[in-house]
Short mmCIF file of C-alpha atoms in Angstrom, two decimals:
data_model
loop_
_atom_site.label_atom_id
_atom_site.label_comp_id
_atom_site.label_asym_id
_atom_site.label_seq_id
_atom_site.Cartn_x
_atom_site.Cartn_y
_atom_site.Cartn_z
CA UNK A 425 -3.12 51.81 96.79
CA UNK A 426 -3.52 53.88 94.21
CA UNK A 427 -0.40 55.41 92.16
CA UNK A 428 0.00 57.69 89.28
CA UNK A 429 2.98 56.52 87.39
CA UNK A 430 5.53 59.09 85.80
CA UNK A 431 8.34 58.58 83.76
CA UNK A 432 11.51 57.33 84.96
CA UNK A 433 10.09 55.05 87.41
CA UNK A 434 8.30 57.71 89.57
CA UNK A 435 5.33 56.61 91.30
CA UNK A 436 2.98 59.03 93.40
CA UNK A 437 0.89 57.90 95.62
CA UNK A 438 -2.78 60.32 95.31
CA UNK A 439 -6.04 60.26 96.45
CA UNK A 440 -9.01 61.29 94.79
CA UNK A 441 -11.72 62.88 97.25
CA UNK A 442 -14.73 63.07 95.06
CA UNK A 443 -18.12 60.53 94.60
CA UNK A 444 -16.82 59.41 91.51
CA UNK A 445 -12.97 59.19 92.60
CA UNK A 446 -11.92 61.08 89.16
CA UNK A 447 -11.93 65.15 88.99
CA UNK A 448 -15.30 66.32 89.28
CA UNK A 449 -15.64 69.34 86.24
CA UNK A 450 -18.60 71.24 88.18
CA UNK A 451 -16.12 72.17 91.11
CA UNK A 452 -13.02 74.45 91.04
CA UNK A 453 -10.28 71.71 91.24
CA UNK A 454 -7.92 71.86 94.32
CA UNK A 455 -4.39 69.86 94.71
CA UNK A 456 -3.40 69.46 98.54
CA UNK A 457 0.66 68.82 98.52
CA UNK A 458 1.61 66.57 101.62
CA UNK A 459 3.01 68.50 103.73
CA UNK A 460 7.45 68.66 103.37
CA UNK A 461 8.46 65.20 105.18
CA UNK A 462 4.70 64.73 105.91
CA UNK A 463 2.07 62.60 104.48
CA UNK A 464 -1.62 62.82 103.14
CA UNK A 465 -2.98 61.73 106.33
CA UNK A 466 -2.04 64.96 107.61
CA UNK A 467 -4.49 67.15 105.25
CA UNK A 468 -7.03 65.53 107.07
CA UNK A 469 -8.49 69.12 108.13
CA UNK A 470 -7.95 70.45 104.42
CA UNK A 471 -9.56 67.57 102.98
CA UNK A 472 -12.15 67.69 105.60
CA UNK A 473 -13.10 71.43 105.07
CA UNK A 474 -12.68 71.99 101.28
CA UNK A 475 -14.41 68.84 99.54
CA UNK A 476 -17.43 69.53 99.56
CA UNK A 477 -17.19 72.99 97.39
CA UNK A 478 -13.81 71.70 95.59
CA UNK A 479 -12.50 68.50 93.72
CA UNK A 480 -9.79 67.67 95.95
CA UNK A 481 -6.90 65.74 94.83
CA UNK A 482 -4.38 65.11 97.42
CA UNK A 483 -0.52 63.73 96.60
CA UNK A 484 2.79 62.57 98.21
CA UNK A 485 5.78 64.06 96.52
CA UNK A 486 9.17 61.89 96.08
CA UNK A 487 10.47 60.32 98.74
CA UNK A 488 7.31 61.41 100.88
CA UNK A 489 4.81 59.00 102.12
CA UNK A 490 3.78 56.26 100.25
CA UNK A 491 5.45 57.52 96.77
CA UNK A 492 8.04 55.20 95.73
CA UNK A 493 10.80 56.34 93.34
CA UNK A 494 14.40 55.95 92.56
CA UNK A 495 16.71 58.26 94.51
CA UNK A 496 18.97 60.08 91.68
CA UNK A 497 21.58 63.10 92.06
CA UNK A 498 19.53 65.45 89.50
CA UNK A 499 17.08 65.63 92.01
CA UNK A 500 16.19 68.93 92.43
CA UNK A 501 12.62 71.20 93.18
CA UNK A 502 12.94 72.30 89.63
CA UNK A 503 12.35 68.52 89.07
CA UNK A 504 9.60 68.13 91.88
CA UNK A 505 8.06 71.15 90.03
CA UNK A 506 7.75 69.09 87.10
CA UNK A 507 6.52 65.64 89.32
CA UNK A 508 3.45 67.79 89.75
CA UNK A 509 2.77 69.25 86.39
CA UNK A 510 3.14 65.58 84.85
CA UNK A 511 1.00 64.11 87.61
CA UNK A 512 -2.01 66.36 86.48
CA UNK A 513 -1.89 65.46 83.15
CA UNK A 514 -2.21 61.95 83.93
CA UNK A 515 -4.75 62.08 86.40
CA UNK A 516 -6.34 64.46 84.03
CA UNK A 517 -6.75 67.36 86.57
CA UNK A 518 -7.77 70.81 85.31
CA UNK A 519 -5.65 73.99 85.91
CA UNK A 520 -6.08 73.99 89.80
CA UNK A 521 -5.84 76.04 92.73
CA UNK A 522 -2.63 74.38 94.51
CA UNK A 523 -1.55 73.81 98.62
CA UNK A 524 1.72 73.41 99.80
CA UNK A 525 3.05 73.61 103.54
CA UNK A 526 6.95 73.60 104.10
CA UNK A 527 10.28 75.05 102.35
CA UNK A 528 9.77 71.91 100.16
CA UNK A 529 6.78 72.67 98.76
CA UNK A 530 7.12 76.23 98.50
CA UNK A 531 10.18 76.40 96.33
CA UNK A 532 8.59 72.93 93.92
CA UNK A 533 5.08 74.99 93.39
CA UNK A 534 6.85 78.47 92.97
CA UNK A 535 8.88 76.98 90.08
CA UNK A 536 5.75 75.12 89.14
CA UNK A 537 3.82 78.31 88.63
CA UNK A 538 7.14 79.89 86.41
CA UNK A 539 7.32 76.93 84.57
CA UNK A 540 4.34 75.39 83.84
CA UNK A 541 1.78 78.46 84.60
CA UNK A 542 -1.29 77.74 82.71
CA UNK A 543 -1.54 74.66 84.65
CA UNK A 544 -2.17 76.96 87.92
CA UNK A 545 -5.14 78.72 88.90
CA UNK A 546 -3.37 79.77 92.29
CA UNK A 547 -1.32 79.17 95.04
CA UNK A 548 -1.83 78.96 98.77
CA UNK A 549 1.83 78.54 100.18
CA UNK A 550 2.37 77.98 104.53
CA UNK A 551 5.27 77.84 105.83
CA UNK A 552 7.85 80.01 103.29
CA UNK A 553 11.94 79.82 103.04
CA UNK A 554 14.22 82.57 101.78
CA UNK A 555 15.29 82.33 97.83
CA UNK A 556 17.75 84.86 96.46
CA UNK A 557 20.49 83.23 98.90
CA UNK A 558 21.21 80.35 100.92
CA UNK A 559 19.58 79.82 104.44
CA UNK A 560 21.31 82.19 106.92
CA UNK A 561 21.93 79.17 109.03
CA UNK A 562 22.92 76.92 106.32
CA UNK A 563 26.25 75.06 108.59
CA UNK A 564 23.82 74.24 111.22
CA UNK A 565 21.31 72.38 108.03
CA UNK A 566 24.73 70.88 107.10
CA UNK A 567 25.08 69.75 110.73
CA UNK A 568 21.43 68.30 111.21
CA UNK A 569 21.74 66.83 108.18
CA UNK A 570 25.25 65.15 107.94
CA UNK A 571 23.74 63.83 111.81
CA UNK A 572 20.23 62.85 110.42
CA UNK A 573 21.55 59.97 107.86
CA UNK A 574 24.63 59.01 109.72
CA UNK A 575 24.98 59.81 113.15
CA UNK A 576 27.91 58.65 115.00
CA UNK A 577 25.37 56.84 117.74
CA UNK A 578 22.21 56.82 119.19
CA UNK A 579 22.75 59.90 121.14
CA UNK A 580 23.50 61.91 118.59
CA UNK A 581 20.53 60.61 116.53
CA UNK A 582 18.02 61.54 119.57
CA UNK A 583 20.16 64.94 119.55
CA UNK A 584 19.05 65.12 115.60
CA UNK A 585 15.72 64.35 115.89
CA UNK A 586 15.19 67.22 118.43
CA UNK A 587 17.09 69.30 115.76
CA UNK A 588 13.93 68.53 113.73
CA UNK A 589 11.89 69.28 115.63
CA UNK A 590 12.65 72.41 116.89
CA UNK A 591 12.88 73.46 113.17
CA UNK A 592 9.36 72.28 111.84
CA UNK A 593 7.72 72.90 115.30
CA UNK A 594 9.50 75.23 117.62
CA UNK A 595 9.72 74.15 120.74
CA UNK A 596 8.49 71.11 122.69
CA UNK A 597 6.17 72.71 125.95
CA UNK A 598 2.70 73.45 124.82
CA UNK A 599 3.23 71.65 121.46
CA UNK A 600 3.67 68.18 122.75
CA UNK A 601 0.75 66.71 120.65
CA UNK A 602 2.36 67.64 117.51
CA UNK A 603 5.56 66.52 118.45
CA UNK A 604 3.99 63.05 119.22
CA UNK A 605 2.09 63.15 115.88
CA UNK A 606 4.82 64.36 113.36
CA UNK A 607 8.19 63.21 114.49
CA UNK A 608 7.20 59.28 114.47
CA UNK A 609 6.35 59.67 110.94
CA UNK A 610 9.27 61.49 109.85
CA UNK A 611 11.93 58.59 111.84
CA UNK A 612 10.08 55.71 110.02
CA UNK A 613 11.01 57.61 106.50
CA UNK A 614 13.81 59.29 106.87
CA UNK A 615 16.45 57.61 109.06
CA UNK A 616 20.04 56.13 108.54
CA UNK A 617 18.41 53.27 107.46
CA UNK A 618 16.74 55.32 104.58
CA UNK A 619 19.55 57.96 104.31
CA UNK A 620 18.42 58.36 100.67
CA UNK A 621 15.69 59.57 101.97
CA UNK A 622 17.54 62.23 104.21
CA UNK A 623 19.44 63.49 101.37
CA UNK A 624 16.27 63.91 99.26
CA UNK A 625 15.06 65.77 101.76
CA UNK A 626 17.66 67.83 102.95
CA UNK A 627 20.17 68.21 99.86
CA UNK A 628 18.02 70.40 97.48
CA UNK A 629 17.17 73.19 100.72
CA UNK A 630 21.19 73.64 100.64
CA UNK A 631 21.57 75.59 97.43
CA UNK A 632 20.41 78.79 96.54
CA UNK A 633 16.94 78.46 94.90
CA UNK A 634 17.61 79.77 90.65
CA UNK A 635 14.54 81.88 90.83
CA UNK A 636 15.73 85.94 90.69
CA UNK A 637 13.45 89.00 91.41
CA UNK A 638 12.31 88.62 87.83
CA UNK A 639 11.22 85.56 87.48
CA UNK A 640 8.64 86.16 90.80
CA UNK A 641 7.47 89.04 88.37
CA UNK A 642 6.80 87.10 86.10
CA UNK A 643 4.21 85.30 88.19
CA UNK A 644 0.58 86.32 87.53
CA UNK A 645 -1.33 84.04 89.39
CA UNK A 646 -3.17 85.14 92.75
CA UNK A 647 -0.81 83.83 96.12
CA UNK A 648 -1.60 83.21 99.84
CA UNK A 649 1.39 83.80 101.38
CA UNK A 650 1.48 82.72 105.36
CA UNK A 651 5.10 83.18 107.16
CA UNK A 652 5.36 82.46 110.68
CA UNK A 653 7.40 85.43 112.91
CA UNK A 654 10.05 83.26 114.35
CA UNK A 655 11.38 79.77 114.63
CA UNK A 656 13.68 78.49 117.12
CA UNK A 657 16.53 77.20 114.57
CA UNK A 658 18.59 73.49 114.95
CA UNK A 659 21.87 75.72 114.67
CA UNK A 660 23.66 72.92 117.70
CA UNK A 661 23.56 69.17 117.73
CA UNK A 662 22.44 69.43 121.46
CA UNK A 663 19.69 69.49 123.83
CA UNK A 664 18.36 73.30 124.53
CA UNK A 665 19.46 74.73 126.89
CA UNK A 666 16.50 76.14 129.15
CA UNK A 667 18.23 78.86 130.53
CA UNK A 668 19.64 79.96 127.25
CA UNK A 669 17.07 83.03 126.79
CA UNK A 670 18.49 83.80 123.42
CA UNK A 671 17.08 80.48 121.67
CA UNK A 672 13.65 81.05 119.53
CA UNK A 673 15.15 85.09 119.79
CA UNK A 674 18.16 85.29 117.20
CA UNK A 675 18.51 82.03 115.58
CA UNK A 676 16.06 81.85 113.10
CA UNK A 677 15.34 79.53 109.93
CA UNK A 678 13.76 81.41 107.83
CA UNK A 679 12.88 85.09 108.97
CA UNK A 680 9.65 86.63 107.50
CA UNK A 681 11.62 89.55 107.02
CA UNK A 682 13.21 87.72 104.39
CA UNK A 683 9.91 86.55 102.79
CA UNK A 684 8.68 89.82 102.89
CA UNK A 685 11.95 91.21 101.03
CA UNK A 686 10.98 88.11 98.71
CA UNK A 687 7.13 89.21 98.08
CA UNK A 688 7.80 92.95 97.46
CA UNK A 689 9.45 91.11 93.73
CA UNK A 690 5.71 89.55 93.42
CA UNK A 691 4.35 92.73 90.98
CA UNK A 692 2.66 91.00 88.22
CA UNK A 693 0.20 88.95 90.78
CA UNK A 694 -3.58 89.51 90.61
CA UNK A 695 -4.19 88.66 93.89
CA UNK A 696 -1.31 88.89 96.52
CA UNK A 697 -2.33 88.07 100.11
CA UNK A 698 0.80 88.00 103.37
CA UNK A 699 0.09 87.47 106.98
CA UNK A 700 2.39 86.77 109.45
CA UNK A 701 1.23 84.43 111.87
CA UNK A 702 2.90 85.32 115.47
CA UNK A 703 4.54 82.22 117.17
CA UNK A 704 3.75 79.55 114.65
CA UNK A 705 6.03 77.04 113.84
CA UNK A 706 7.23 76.44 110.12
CA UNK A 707 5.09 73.70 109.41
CA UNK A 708 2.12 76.09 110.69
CA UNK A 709 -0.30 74.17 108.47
CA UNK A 710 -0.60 71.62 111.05
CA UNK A 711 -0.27 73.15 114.52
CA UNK A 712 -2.58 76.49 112.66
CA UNK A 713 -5.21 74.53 110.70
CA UNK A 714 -7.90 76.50 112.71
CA UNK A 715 -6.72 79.58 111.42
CA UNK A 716 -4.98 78.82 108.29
CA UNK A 717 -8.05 77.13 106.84
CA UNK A 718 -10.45 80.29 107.65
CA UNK A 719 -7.86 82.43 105.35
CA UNK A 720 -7.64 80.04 102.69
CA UNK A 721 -11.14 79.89 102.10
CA UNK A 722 -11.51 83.31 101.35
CA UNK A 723 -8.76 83.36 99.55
CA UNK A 724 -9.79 80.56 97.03
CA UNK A 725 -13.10 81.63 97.23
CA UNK A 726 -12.38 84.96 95.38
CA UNK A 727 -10.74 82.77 92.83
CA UNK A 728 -12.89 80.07 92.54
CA UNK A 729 -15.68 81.18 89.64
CA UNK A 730 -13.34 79.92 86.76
CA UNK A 731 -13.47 76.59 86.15
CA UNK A 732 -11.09 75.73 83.05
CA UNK A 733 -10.84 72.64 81.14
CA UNK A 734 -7.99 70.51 81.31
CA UNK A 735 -4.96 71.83 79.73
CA UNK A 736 -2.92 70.15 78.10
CA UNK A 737 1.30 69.66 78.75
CA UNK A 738 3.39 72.12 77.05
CA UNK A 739 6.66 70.15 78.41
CA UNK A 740 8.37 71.29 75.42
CA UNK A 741 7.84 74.92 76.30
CA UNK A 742 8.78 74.31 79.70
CA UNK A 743 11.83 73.00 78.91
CA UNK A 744 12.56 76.02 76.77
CA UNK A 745 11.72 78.57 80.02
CA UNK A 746 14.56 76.57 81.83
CA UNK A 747 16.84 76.22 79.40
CA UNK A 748 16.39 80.65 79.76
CA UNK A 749 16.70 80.22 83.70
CA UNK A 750 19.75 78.21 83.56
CA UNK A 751 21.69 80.53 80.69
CA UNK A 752 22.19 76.87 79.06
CA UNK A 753 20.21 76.28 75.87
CA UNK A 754 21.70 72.61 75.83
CA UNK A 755 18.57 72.26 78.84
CA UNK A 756 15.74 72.57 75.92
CA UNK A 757 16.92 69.77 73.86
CA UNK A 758 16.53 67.16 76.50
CA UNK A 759 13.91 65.00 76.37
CA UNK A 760 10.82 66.84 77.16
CA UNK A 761 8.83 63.84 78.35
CA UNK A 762 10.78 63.45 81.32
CA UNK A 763 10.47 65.10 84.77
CA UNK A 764 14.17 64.63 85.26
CA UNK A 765 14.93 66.31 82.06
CA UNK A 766 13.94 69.77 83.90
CA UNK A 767 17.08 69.57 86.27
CA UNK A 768 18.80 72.77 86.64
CA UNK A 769 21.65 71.83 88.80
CA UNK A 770 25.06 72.88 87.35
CA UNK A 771 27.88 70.47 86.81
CA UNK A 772 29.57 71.19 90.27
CA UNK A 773 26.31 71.23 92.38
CA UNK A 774 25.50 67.80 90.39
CA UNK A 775 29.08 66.01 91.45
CA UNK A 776 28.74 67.69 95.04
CA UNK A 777 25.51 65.73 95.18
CA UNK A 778 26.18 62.37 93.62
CA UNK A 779 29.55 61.72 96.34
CA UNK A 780 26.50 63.20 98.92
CA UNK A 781 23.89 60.82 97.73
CA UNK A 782 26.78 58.01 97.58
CA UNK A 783 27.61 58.26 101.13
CA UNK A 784 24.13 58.34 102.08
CA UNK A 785 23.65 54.49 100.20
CA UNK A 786 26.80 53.19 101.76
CA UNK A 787 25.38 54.34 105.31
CA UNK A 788 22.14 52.31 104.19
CA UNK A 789 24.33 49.39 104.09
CA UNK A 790 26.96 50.06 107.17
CA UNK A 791 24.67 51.17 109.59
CA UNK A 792 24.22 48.90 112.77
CA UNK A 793 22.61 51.52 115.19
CA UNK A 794 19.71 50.11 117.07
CA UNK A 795 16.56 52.29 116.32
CA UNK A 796 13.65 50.35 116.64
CA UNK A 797 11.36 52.98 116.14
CA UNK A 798 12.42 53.17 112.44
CA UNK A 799 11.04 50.12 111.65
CA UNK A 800 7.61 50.41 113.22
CA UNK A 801 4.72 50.29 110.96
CA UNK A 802 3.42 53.61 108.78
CA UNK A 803 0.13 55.03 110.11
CA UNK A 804 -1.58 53.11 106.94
CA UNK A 805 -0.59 49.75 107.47
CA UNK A 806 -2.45 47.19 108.50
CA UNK A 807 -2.70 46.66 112.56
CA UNK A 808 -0.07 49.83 113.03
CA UNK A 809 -2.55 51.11 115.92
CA UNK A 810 -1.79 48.13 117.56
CA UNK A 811 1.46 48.62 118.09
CA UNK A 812 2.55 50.39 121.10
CA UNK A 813 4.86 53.19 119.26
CA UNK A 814 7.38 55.38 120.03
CA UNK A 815 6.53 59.06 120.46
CA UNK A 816 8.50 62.08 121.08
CA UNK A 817 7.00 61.94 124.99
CA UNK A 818 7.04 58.27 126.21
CA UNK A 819 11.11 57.67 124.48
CA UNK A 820 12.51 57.17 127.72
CA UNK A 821 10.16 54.67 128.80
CA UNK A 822 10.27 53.23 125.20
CA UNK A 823 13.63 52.79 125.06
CA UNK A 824 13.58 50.86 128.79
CA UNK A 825 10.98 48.73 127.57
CA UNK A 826 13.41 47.94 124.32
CA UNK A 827 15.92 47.33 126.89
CA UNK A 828 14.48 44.98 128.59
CA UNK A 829 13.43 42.51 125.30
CA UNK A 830 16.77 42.10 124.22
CA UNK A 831 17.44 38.87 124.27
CA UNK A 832 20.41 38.15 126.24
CA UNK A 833 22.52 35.89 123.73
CA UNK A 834 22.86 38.46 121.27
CA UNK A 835 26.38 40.11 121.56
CA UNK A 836 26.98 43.49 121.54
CA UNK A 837 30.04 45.31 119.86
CA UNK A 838 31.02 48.50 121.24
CA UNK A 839 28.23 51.07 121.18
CA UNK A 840 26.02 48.62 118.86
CA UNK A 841 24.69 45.05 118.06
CA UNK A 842 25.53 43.72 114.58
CA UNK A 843 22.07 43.29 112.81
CA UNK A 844 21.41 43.17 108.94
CA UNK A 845 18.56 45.34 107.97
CA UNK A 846 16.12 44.28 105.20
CA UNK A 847 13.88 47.35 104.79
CA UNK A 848 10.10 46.18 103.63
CA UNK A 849 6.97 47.36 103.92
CA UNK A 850 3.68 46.03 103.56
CA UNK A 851 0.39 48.50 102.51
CA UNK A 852 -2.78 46.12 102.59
CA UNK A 853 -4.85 48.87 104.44
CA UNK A 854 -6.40 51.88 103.15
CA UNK A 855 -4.50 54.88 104.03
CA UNK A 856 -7.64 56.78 105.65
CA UNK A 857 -11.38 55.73 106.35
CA UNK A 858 -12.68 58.09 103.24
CA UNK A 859 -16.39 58.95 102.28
CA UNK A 860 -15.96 58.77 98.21
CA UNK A 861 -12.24 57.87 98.01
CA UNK A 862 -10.87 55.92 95.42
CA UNK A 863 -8.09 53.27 96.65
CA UNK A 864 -6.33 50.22 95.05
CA UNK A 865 -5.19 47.99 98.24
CA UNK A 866 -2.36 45.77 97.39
CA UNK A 867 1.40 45.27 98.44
CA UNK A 868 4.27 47.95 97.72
CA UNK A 869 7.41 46.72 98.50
CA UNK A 870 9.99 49.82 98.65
CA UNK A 871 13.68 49.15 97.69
CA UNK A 872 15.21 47.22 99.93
CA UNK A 873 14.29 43.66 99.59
CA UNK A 874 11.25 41.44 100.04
CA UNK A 875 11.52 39.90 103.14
CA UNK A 876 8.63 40.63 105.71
CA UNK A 877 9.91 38.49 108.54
CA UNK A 878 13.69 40.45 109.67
CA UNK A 879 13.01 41.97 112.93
CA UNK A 880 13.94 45.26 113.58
CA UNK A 881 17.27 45.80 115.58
CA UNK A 882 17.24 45.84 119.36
CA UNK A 883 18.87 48.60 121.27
CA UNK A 884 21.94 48.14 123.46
CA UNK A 885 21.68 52.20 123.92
CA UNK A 886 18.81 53.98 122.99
CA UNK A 887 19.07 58.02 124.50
CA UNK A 888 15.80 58.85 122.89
#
């Protein structure tokens, strides 16, 4: 499958969508983020709509996907910022008109644009998170997320992965297709079996983002901004309660008040476009394709005469812009060849992280929860359609039909069977039946170890 390599070990998976499977130079070039704890798969409808007027490239971030990296305590969107400005230089990829869906990707491409701006013709951002402070319901993130990479059982994992749920797609009636289409995704990647993982993902949305009312006016470039009105926040480890009217009312994630206060600072850009989208959920981009896509087209479409020639890297100059952010001019004599070099975490939010990130590795190692559905095959692997998977809709009667397969000579301790994990994973297939996509197909083996043949653990409980 094919990988752009970065230093320090980073590997990102892409995929080119053009004839020629390199950037075509007589089309405004367009870079399609994976969606936060998504995949490329998921741009499907981007991809679908946009390559035939655009050279789309389409990437996984760290820790997203098929990307394979280490897991380090610098990691911050600063650093993700920089994942992507690298990335285009190697693939060679033209200042381009960038996509990003999620809090994720809306802080990495923000920085990426104050950072690294000639390497951005614009930005179309769904799915927005306050910046100036952290998230009004940051205890409950702490909650989810403490319960996401080591729950105390089963329950409270099923409890979690409602959490989730309800924060990226609001609530479960009317919406039970996406539920059945994200979630599985997200448990195979980011479990207590991959707690890394979790803290990659969950860590960095915990502190309060470095970028001030100035620094959005410095930003030039034109923005699509798309904020949905409300979401129903994961502020309880518990199941909804249906006669709780005030859910989805007052406990919200990320209120588009507060991305409006956050836009007003936008000044400098040439082309500044907000709409609130009534009732989405935050990862809008998927559930709102139909009428996200219609917006975005005219958006790039005013913006898409210019067609630039590749740019070249001016890491060192980056490095100098947050060595300014971070009031530390020690920043700008780091190696500027280096994503991880562009790291603006302070000494106290770095040491907070590492004992973090340490307890999320030892939970790799001392978990013995039975969660089959973590260990199903990814959407790309070979035969994964065969499998009959677990979905958001048919847990209960996946978890009898678990049940019923365990064999009856294993012994169970307490809430659990005792079962070592090797974590693996195979990626023979092609991620996506493409029309002019370039793909390598050969084996990725993940950290973890190398052994194909461990079955995954069978449930003695399984409340999902």
């Amino acid at each position: 499958m094919p990988h752009v390599n970065l230093p320090g070990s980073v590997s990102l998976y892409y995929e080119m969508h053009t004839p020629t499977c390199k950037p075509d130079p007589t089309k405004p070039s367009l870079l399609l983020l994976a969606p936060s704890w998504g995949n490329v798969l998921q741009l499907k409808d981007y991809v679908a709509a946009f390559k035939d007027e655009y050279s789309v490239c389409t990437i996984e971030p760290r820790s997203h996907g098929r990307s394979i990296n280490p897991v380090t305590a610098t990691f911050d969107f600063f650093v993700a910022a920089s994942d992507i400005a690298f990335a285009m230089e190697a693939l060679q990829l033209p200042p381009s008109h960038i996509f990003g869906a999620g809090t994720q990707n809306f802080q990495a491409l923000l920085k990426l644009a104050i950072l690294f701006p000639s390497q951005v013709l614009s930005l179309s951002l769904v799915g927005l998170s306050s910046l100036y402070a952290l998230p009004r319901h940051i205890q409950a993130f702490q909650e989810v997320g403490n319960a996401w990479h080591s729950p105390e059982d089963e329950a409270i994992w099923a409890e979690c992965v409602e959490a989730i749920g309800q924060f990226v797609l609001t609530e479960v009636e009317g919406r039970e297709e996406a539920w059945d289409r994200f979630l599985p995704s997200v448990v195979r990647l980011y479990n207590p079996y991959k707690a890394r993982n979790v803290w990659m993902s969950t860590q960095p949305n915990q502190r309060v983002s470095k970028i001030t009312p100035e620094l959005l006016g410095e930003i030039e470039h034109p923005l699509l901004l798309i904020q949905v009105r409300t979401h129903l926040a994961p502020h309880k480890l518990r199941a909804p309660d249906r006669h709780d009217r005030t859910q989805g009312e007052a406990d919200k994630c990320f209120p588009a008040e507060d991305v409006a206060a956050m836009a007003k600072h936008l000044t400098r850009s040439r082309d500044l476009r907000f709409h609130i989208e009534a009732g989405g959920p935050h990862l809008l981009a998927l559930t709102h394709a139909r009428s996200v896509i219609p917006r975005m087209r005219d958006f790039l479409a005013a913006h898409a005469a210019e067609l630039p020639p590749v740019a070249p890297l001016d890491a060192r100059r980056a490095l100098e812009r947050a060595a300014r952010i971070a009031s530390d001019p020690k920043i700008a004599l780091r190696n500027p060849g280096k994503p991880d070099s562009f790291s603006l975490l302070s000494a106290d939010e770095l040491a907070t992280g590492q004992v973090k990130l340490d307890a999320a590795l030892r939970q790799e190692q001392q978990c013995r929860l039975h969660l089959p559905m973590c260990f199903e095959k990814q959407d790309w692997e070979a035969d994964a359609d065969a499998q009959r998977r677990w979905t958001w809709s048919t847990r209960a009667e996946y978890a009898r039909r678990h049940e019923a397969a365990r064999p009856v000579s294993v012994a169970s301790y307490g809430s659990g069977i005792a079962v070592n994990v090797h974590q693996s994973e195979t990626t023979s297939m092609p991620s996506s039946p493409m029309t002019g996509t370039c793909a390598s197909f050969q084996a990725a083996t993940l950290d973890g170890g190398d052994d194909d043949d461990v079955p995954p653990p069978l449930p003695s409980k399984i409340r999902v």
